[in-house]
Amino acid sequence: MTTAKTQQQDSRLTTKITALLQEAILCGLLPKGQLLLETHVANLVGSSRGPIKRAFAQLHADGMISRFEGRGYIVGSDQGTVIRTPISARALGLEDQEAAGLKERALESIHDPVESQLIRCSLHGRFRINENELANHYGVSRTVMHDVLMLAQVNGLVVKDERSRWYSVPLDEHRVNCLYELREHLEPIALSKAAGVIPMSELERVGRRLAEAMPRYPNLPADELDDLELDLHVRCLGHCPNPELVEALKRTRCILIFGKHLLGREIALPHEEPFFHEHQRIFDAMMRRDGEAVAREARAHLDKARLKVLDRVRHSRSMGVPLDLPYIKEAAVREAALTA
C-alpha cells in the first residue's frame, strides 16, 4: 500500500505539474488543439502517470483542457484541428536541461530507497520485480525507474530474463563466496595499478578522512562508514587505468550495498573497527607507490572481509523478515537455505 509519505509526495507533485501546465496554457506555449498524453508529460518531468492523470483531471474540471474522440486531452474546448506533435520541455516553459534536472532529481530521490528494498529482496531469494508497479509505488515515470534498475543490474542486485522481466539476484553464502573469489582475483591488481596514477592529493584526503574517523568509532553515522568504504573500493579503484577491470568489479558492489543499508542500521556495528587499519595499510602502500604491497594488503583485507560478510549475510537471512512489497509479483525461487 502507498504510505502517507508517498501520498504527500504525490500530492505536492500533482500540484506542481498542474501549475506547470496551467502556466504553459495561459501563456500560449501549449496552443489550443495541442494533444496532451499522460505518457509524454510523465517522461518529460520524470513522474509516474498517477500525478499527471490527476493534474489533467483538475485542468479538465477547470475547463482548460477537454476530451475528444481520440486518446488523451486537447488544450481548450474547440473541436478543431488536433496538434499531435509530442510536446517538448520548452512547451512546458522548461529548458531542456531543466527537464533533465527534474528527471535527475526524481532518480536521486528514489535511488537509495529502491536499492535498500532490492538488497532485502536478494536476501530473501529470487523474486520477480514489476517495473511498472515499482514506478507507481515511488511516484516516478517508468523511464526513471528503468534507469534505477539498470544501475542495480550493473551493481549485481537484479537481472533480466529473456522476456525482459526483472528478478532479484539471491545473496546467499554461495554467491558471497563467488563474489569474493572474483574480487580476490581482480581487485588487488586493479588497486595496484591505480596506485601508480592516483593523485597524491586524493590519497592524502582519503587517508585523512580515515584517520579522523578512527578515534570516533563506533560513534559514527552509518552513512559515513559507507562513504569510507567507497573511498577505497570505488573512488581509488576507479583510477585503475584498465577500465575492463573496473567494469568487471562493478557487479561485486552488491556486497558494499548490503553493508550500506544494513550495517549500523539493522545489523549492529562490531565492537572492533571493521576495516580501518586494513584500509590504512593499503593507503600507506599506495602513497609509497608500492604496487606489490598494495596488492598484498588488499588480498589480506578481502580475506578477512569475506568471513565478516558471510556472518552478516547468514544473520540477515536468518531473521526471516517478511517482504510486503506491492511490486513483487511472484517468488520465482524460495530458497530452503532461509530455514536451514
Tab-separated table of C-alpha atoms in Angstrom, residues 47-225:
chain	number	residue	atom	x	y	z
A	47	SER	CA	6.890	11.428	-12.849
A	48	SER	CA	4.655	8.392	-12.830
A	49	ARG	CA	1.371	8.679	-14.713
A	50	GLY	CA	-0.659	8.988	-11.492
A	51	PRO	CA	0.175	12.651	-10.719
A	52	ILE	CA	-0.191	13.508	-14.435
A	53	LYS	CA	-3.622	11.903	-14.545
A	54	ARG	CA	-4.754	13.887	-11.508
A	55	ALA	CA	-3.325	17.122	-12.955
A	56	PHE	CA	-5.209	16.520	-16.206
A	57	ALA	CA	-8.414	15.857	-14.245
A	58	GLN	CA	-8.024	19.206	-12.438
A	59	LEU	CA	-7.350	21.096	-15.680
A	60	HIS	CA	-10.363	19.381	-17.266
A	61	ALA	CA	-12.558	20.414	-14.332
A	62	ASP	CA	-11.292	23.993	-14.758
A	63	GLY	CA	-12.204	23.953	-18.457
A	64	MET	CA	-8.632	24.418	-19.666
A	65	ILE	CA	-8.434	21.079	-21.493
A	66	SER	CA	-11.107	18.800	-22.919
A	67	ARG	CA	-11.729	15.262	-24.017
A	68	PHE	CA	-12.077	14.404	-27.685
A	69	GLU	CA	-12.679	11.312	-29.781
A	70	GLY	CA	-9.081	10.138	-29.558
A	71	ARG	CA	-6.853	9.192	-26.635
A	72	GLY	CA	-5.793	11.877	-24.175
A	73	TYR	CA	-6.898	15.510	-23.907
A	74	ILE	CA	-6.621	18.606	-26.082
A	75	VAL	CA	-5.912	22.143	-24.929
A	76	GLY	CA	-9.035	24.310	-24.966
A	77	SER	CA	-12.571	23.298	-25.812
A	78	ASP	CA	-12.717	23.818	-29.586
A	79	GLN	CA	-13.033	20.599	-31.555
A	80	GLY	CA	-10.898	21.819	-34.453
A	81	THR	CA	-7.569	20.513	-35.707
A	82	VAL	CA	-5.697	18.387	-33.219
A	83	ILE	CA	-1.975	19.157	-32.952
A	84	ARG	CA	-0.469	15.710	-32.495
A	85	THR	CA	3.187	16.702	-32.333
A	86	PRO	CA	4.575	15.431	-28.992
A	87	ILE	CA	5.177	18.311	-26.597
A	88	SER	CA	8.714	19.271	-25.629
A	89	ALA	CA	10.263	20.610	-22.454
A	90	ARG	CA	10.080	24.109	-23.932
A	91	ALA	CA	6.321	23.703	-24.439
A	92	LEU	CA	6.078	23.442	-20.647
A	93	GLY	CA	8.209	26.538	-20.158
A	94	LEU	CA	11.273	24.455	-19.288
A	95	GLU	CA	14.712	24.462	-20.809
A	96	ASP	CA	15.902	21.024	-21.903
A	97	GLN	CA	18.378	20.904	-19.016
A	98	GLU	CA	15.574	21.802	-16.565
A	99	ALA	CA	13.504	18.827	-17.709
A	100	ALA	CA	16.597	16.634	-17.440
A	101	GLY	CA	17.155	18.099	-13.977
A	102	LEU	CA	13.642	17.133	-12.891
A	103	LYS	CA	14.295	13.570	-14.006
A	104	GLU	CA	17.669	13.541	-12.264
A	105	ARG	CA	16.134	14.768	-9.005
A	106	ALA	CA	13.417	12.118	-9.290
A	107	LEU	CA	16.084	9.450	-9.776
A	108	GLU	CA	18.189	10.703	-6.865
A	109	SER	CA	15.188	10.845	-4.525
A	110	ILE	CA	14.299	7.188	-5.027
A	111	HIS	CA	17.666	5.564	-5.695
A	112	ASP	CA	18.577	4.740	-2.095
A	113	PRO	CA	15.073	3.581	-1.009
A	114	VAL	CA	14.768	1.296	-4.051
A	115	GLU	CA	18.309	-0.021	-3.572
A	116	SER	CA	17.527	-0.770	0.076
A	117	GLN	CA	14.439	-2.803	-0.856
A	118	LEU	CA	16.247	-4.648	-3.641
A	119	ILE	CA	19.001	-5.802	-1.290
A	120	ARG	CA	16.301	-7.122	1.057
A	121	CYS	CA	14.716	-8.995	-1.845
A	122	SER	CA	18.116	-10.509	-2.625
A	123	LEU	CA	18.480	-11.704	0.972
A	124	HIS	CA	15.118	-13.484	0.725
A	125	GLY	CA	15.784	-15.134	-2.632
A	126	ARG	CA	14.839	-14.677	-6.276
A	127	PHE	CA	11.741	-12.564	-6.852
A	128	ARG	CA	10.143	-11.029	-9.889
A	129	ILE	CA	10.210	-7.215	-9.682
A	130	ASN	CA	7.387	-5.499	-11.585
A	131	GLU	CA	8.925	-2.333	-13.043
A	132	ASN	CA	5.576	-0.606	-13.621
A	133	GLU	CA	4.334	-1.284	-10.083
A	134	LEU	CA	7.695	-0.203	-8.675
A	135	ALA	CA	7.466	3.110	-10.587
A	136	ASN	CA	3.908	3.677	-9.374
A	137	HIS	CA	4.887	2.864	-5.795
A	138	TYR	CA	7.543	5.590	-5.789
A	139	GLY	CA	5.615	8.047	-7.958
A	140	VAL	CA	8.106	8.284	-10.822
A	141	SER	CA	7.970	7.504	-14.532
A	142	ARG	CA	8.954	4.093	-15.840
A	143	THR	CA	11.805	5.844	-17.645
A	144	VAL	CA	13.272	6.989	-14.324
A	145	MET	CA	12.648	3.634	-12.652
A	146	HIS	CA	14.198	1.802	-15.590
A	147	ASP	CA	17.370	3.854	-15.100
A	148	VAL	CA	17.404	2.910	-11.400
A	149	LEU	CA	17.013	-0.789	-12.223
A	150	MET	CA	19.678	-0.640	-14.928
A	151	LEU	CA	22.140	0.700	-12.342
A	152	ALA	CA	21.024	-2.015	-9.922
A	153	GLN	CA	21.750	-4.564	-12.643
A	154	VAL	CA	25.277	-3.208	-13.120
A	155	ASN	CA	25.784	-3.492	-9.335
A	156	GLY	CA	24.633	-7.116	-9.256
A	157	LEU	CA	21.292	-6.638	-7.472
A	158	VAL	CA	18.922	-7.597	-10.286
A	159	VAL	CA	18.956	-9.390	-13.643
A	160	LYS	CA	16.689	-9.504	-16.676
A	161	ASP	CA	15.382	-12.714	-18.177
A	162	GLU	CA	14.857	-13.403	-21.891
A	163	ARG	CA	11.440	-11.691	-21.729
A	164	SER	CA	12.923	-8.512	-20.193
A	165	ARG	CA	11.432	-9.204	-16.762
A	166	TRP	CA	13.415	-8.101	-13.714
A	167	TYR	CA	14.402	-10.520	-10.950
A	168	SER	CA	16.328	-10.038	-7.732
A	169	VAL	CA	19.602	-11.993	-7.527
A	170	PRO	CA	19.760	-14.079	-4.332
A	171	LEU	CA	22.514	-13.030	-1.947
A	172	ASP	CA	23.378	-16.213	-0.057
A	173	GLU	CA	26.591	-17.792	1.208
A	174	HIS	CA	27.384	-19.391	-2.139
A	175	ARG	CA	27.068	-16.100	-4.001
A	176	VAL	CA	29.096	-14.196	-1.403
A	177	ASN	CA	31.919	-16.720	-1.831
A	178	CYS	CA	31.698	-16.435	-5.632
A	179	LEU	CA	31.793	-12.639	-5.495
A	180	TYR	CA	34.775	-12.632	-3.150
A	181	GLU	CA	36.600	-15.090	-5.383
A	182	LEU	CA	36.138	-12.595	-8.222
A	183	ARG	CA	37.251	-9.695	-6.036
A	184	GLU	CA	40.310	-11.553	-4.747
A	185	HIS	CA	41.460	-12.234	-8.307
A	186	LEU	CA	40.830	-8.764	-9.746
A	187	GLU	CA	40.694	-6.085	-7.043
A	188	PRO	CA	44.307	-6.346	-5.769
A	189	ILE	CA	45.514	-5.983	-9.370
A	190	ALA	CA	43.196	-3.041	-10.029
A	191	LEU	CA	44.254	-1.252	-6.836
A	192	SER	CA	47.943	-1.855	-7.505
A	193	LYS	CA	47.530	-0.323	-10.979
A	194	ALA	CA	45.581	2.615	-9.522
A	195	ALA	CA	48.386	3.223	-7.026
A	196	GLY	CA	50.676	4.286	-9.835
A	197	VAL	CA	48.404	7.027	-11.170
A	198	ILE	CA	46.094	8.229	-8.408
A	199	PRO	CA	46.920	11.840	-7.419
A	200	MET	CA	48.783	12.149	-4.136
A	201	SER	CA	46.325	14.859	-3.043
A	202	GLU	CA	43.459	12.371	-3.248
A	203	LEU	CA	45.370	9.741	-1.300
A	204	GLU	CA	46.112	12.320	1.394
A	205	ARG	CA	42.431	13.281	1.506
A	206	VAL	CA	41.090	9.729	1.910
A	207	GLY	CA	43.836	8.888	4.401
A	208	ARG	CA	42.968	11.961	6.458
A	209	ARG	CA	39.261	11.103	6.438
A	210	LEU	CA	40.042	7.608	7.666
A	211	ALA	CA	42.410	8.861	10.395
A	212	GLU	CA	39.795	11.317	11.656
A	213	ALA	CA	37.141	8.591	11.804
A	214	MET	CA	39.217	6.006	13.692
A	215	PRO	CA	39.035	7.555	17.192
A	216	ARG	CA	35.289	8.179	16.816
A	217	TYR	CA	34.352	4.563	16.124
A	218	PRO	CA	31.765	3.184	16.898
A	219	ASN	CA	30.079	6.583	17.252
A	220	LEU	CA	29.931	7.049	13.500
A	221	PRO	CA	26.824	7.530	11.335
A	222	ALA	CA	26.177	4.554	9.060
A	223	ASP	CA	26.382	6.879	6.027
A	224	GLU	CA	29.911	7.943	6.971
A	225	LEU	CA	31.001	4.332	7.406
